[in-house]
CSV table of C-alpha atoms in Angstrom, one decimal:
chain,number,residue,atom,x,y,z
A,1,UNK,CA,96.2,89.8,135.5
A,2,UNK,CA,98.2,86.6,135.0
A,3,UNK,CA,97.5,84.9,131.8
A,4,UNK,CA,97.2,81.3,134.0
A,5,UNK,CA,94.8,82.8,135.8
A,6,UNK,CA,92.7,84.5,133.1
A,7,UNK,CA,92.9,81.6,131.4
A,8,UNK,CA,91.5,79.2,134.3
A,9,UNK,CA,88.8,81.7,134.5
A,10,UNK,CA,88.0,81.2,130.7
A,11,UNK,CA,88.0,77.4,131.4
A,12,UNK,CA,85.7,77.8,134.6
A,13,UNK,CA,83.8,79.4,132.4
A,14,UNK,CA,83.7,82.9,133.7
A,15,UNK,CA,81.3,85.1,131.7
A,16,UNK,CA,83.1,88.5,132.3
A,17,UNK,CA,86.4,86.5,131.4
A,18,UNK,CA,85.4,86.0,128.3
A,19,UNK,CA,83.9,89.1,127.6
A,20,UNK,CA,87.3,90.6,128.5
A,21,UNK,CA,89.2,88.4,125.7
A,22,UNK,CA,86.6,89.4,123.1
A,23,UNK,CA,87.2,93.1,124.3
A,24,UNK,CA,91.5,92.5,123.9
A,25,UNK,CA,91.4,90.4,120.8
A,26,UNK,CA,88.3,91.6,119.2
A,27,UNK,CA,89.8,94.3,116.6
A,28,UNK,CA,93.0,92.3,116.0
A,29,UNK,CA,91.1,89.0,115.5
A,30,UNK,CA,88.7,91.4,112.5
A,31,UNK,CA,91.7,92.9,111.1
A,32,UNK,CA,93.2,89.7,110.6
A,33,UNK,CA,90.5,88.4,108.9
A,34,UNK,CA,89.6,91.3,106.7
A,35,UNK,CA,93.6,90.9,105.8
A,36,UNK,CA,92.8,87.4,104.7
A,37,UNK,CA,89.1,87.6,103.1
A,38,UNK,CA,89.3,90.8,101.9
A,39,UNK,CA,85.8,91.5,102.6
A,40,UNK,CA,84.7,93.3,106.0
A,41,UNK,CA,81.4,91.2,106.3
A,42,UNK,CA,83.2,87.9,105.4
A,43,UNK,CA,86.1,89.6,108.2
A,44,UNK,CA,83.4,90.4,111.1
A,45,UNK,CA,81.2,86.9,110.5
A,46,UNK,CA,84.7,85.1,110.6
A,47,UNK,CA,85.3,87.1,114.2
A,48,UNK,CA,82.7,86.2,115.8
A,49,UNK,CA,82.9,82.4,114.3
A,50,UNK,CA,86.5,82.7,116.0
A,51,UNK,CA,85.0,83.4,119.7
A,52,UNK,CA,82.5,81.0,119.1
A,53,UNK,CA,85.6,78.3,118.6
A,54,UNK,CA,87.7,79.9,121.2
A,55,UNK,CA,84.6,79.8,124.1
A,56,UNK,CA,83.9,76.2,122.8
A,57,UNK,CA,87.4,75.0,122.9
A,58,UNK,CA,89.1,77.4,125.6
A,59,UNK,CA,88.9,73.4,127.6
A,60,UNK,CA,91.1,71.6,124.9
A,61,UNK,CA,93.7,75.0,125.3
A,62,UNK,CA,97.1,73.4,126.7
A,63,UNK,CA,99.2,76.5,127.3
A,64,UNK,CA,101.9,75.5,124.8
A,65,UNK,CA,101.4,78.5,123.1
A,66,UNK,CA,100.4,81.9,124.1
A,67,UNK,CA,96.6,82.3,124.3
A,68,UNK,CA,96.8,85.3,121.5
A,69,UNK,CA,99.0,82.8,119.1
A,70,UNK,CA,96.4,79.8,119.8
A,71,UNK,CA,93.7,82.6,119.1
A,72,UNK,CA,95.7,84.1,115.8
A,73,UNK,CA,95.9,80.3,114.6
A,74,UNK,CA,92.3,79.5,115.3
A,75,UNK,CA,91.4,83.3,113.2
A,76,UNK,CA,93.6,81.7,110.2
A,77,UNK,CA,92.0,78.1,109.9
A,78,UNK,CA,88.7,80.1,110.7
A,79,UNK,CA,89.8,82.6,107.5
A,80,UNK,CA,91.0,79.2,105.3
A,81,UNK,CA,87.6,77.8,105.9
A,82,UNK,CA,85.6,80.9,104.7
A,83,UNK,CA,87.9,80.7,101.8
A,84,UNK,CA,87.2,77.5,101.2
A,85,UNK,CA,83.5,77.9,100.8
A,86,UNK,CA,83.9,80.9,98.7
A,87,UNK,CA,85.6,78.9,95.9
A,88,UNK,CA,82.4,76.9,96.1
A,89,UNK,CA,80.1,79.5,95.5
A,90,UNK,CA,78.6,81.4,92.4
A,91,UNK,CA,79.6,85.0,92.0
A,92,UNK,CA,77.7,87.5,90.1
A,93,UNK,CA,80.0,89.4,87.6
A,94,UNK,CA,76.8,91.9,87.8
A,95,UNK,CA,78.1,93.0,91.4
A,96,UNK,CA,77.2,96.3,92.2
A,97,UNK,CA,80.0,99.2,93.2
A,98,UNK,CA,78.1,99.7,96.2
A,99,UNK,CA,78.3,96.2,97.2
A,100,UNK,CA,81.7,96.6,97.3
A,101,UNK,CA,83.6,96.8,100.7
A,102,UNK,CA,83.8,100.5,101.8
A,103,UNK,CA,87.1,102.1,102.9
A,104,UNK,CA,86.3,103.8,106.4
A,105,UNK,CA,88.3,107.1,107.0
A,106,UNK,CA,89.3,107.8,110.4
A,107,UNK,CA,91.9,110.2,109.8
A,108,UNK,CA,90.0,113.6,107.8
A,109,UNK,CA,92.6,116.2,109.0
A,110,UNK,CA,94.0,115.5,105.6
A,111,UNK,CA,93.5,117.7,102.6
A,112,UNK,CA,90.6,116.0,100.3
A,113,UNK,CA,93.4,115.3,97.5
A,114,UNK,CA,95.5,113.5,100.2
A,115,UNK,CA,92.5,111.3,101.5
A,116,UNK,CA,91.6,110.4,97.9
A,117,UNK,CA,95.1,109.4,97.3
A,118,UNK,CA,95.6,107.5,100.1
A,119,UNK,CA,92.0,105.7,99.7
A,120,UNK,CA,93.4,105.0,96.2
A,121,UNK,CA,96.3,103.8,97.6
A,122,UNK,CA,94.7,101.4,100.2
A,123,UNK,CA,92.3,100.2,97.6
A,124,UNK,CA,95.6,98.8,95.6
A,125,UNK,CA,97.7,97.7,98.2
A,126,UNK,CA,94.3,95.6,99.4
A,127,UNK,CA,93.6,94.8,96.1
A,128,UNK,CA,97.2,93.6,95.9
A,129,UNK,CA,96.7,91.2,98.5
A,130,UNK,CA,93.5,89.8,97.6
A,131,UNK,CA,95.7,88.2,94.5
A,132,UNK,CA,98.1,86.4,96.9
A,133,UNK,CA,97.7,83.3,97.6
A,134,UNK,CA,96.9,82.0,101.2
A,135,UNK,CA,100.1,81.8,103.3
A,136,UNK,CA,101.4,84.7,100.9
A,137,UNK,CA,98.3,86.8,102.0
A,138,UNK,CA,98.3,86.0,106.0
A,139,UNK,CA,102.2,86.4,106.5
A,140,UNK,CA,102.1,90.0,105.0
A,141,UNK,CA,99.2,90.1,106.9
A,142,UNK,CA,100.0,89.7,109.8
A,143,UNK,CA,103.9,91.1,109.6
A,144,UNK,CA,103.5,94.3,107.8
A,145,UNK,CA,99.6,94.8,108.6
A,146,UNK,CA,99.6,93.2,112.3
A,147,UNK,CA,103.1,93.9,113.4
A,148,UNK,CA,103.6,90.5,114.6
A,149,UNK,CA,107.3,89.1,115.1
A,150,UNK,CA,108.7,86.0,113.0
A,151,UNK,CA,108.1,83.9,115.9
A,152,UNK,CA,104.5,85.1,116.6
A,153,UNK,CA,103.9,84.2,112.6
A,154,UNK,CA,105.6,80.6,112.6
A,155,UNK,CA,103.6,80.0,115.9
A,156,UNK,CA,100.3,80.9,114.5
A,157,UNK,CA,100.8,79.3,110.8
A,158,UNK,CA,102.8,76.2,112.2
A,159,UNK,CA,106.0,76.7,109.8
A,160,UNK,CA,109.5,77.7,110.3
A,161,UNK,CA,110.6,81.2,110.8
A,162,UNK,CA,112.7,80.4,107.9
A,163,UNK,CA,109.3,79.8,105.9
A,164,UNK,CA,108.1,83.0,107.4
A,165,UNK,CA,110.6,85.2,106.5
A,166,UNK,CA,111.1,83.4,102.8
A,167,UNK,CA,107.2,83.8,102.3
A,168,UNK,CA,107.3,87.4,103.5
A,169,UNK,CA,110.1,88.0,101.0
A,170,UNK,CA,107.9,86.6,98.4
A,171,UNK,CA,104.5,88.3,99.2
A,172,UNK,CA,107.1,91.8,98.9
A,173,UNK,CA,107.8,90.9,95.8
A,174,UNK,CA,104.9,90.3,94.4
A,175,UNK,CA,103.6,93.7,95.8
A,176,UNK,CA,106.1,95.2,93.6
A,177,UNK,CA,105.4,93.0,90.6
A,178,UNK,CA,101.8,94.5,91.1
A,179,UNK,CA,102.5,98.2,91.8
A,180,UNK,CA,105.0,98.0,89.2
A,181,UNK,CA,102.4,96.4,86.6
A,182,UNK,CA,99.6,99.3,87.9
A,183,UNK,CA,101.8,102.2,87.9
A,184,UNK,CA,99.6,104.2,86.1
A,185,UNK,CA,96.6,104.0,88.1
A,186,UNK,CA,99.3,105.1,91.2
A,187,UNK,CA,100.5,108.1,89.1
C-alpha cells in the first residue's frame, strides 16, 4: 500500500489503519525506547504513550518526513520526557534484584556457558549505555541497535548527519572506555 494512501486512511481515521501502524512499528517503536530508558516497563508504557501521540496527531502529520522518521522522533521526545520525570523521582537504593529488568532469551540452541556469557555480555553493553548521556544513548541506539542510516538518525533527532556521525564516534568511544574500565567482569 502507498504510504499517501495509508496515511489519508490514518487521518480519516481508519481504525484497521491504525491498527496496522501499531502492528509495523510496534516492536521497533519498544526497542527504541528500551534503548533509551533502559527499563522494559518504562520502554512498553513509553510505546504505547507514542501511539497515543501518533493517533492524536496523525492530523498535524505534513508528509515532510517519512511517517516512520515522524514516528522515530515522536518515540525520542516521548523517551526524553520519561527521562525527564525520572530525574524527578526518588529511587530506592533498597531495589530488589528481582525488580531489576530481565534479559529474555530467544535464542537457547546455545550451550548454557555461551547463553550466560552472552546475557553477561548484554547486561554490560546495556549497562554501558544507560551511562550515556541522551543523544549519546539514542544515536547508538538507533545506529548500531536499530540499523538506521545517518539520514534516518539526523531526521529523527533534528541535527546534521555530521552531528550524527561525530556523536556516534563518541558514544563508540565511550563503549570502549567502559569495557576497557570492566575488563574483568568480561574475562
Amino acid at each position: 500500500m502507498a504510504e499517501d494512501k495509508f496515511i489519508m486512511q490514518l487521518k480519516a481515521g481508519d481504525r484497521q489503519a491504525f491498527d496496522t501502524l501499531v502492528e509495523t512499528y510496534q516492536s521497533q517503536v519498544v526497542n527504541m525506547a528500551y534503548g533509551l530508558l533502559s527499563n522494559r516497563e518504562d520502554a512498553l508504557d513509553a510505546a504505547q504513550e507514542v501511539f497515543i501521540k501518533v493517533y492524536r496527531s496523525i492530523s498535524s502529520f505534513r508528509g515532510e518526513s517519512a511517517l516512520s522518521t515522524w514516528i522515530f522522533r515522536i518515540t525520542r521526545n516521548v523517551c526524553t520526557d520519561f527521562l525527564r520525570k525520572r530525574k524527578y523521582e526518588t529511587v530506592s537504593m533498597d531495589q530488589e534484584d528481582d525488580e531489576k529488568p530481565k534479559m529474555e532469551l530467544s535464542d537457547t540452541t546455545h550451550a548454557p556457558e555461551q547463553v550466560v556469557e552472552q546475557t553477561q555480555m548484554q547486561r554490560l553493553v546495556r549497562e554501558a549505555i544507560a551511562q550515556m548521556d541522551e543523544n549519546h544513548r539514542a544515536v547508538i541506539t538507533l545506529f548500531d541497535i536499530e540499523g538506521m542510516s545517518y539520514d534516518e538518525i539526523a531526521q529523527i533527532l533534528e541535527c546534521p548527519v555530521g552531528t550524527v556521525k561525530s556523536r556516534l564516534a563518541r558514544a563508540r568511544e565511550k563503549l570502549k572506555q567502559f569495557f576497557i574500565e570492566n575488563r574483568e567482569q568480561i574475562l
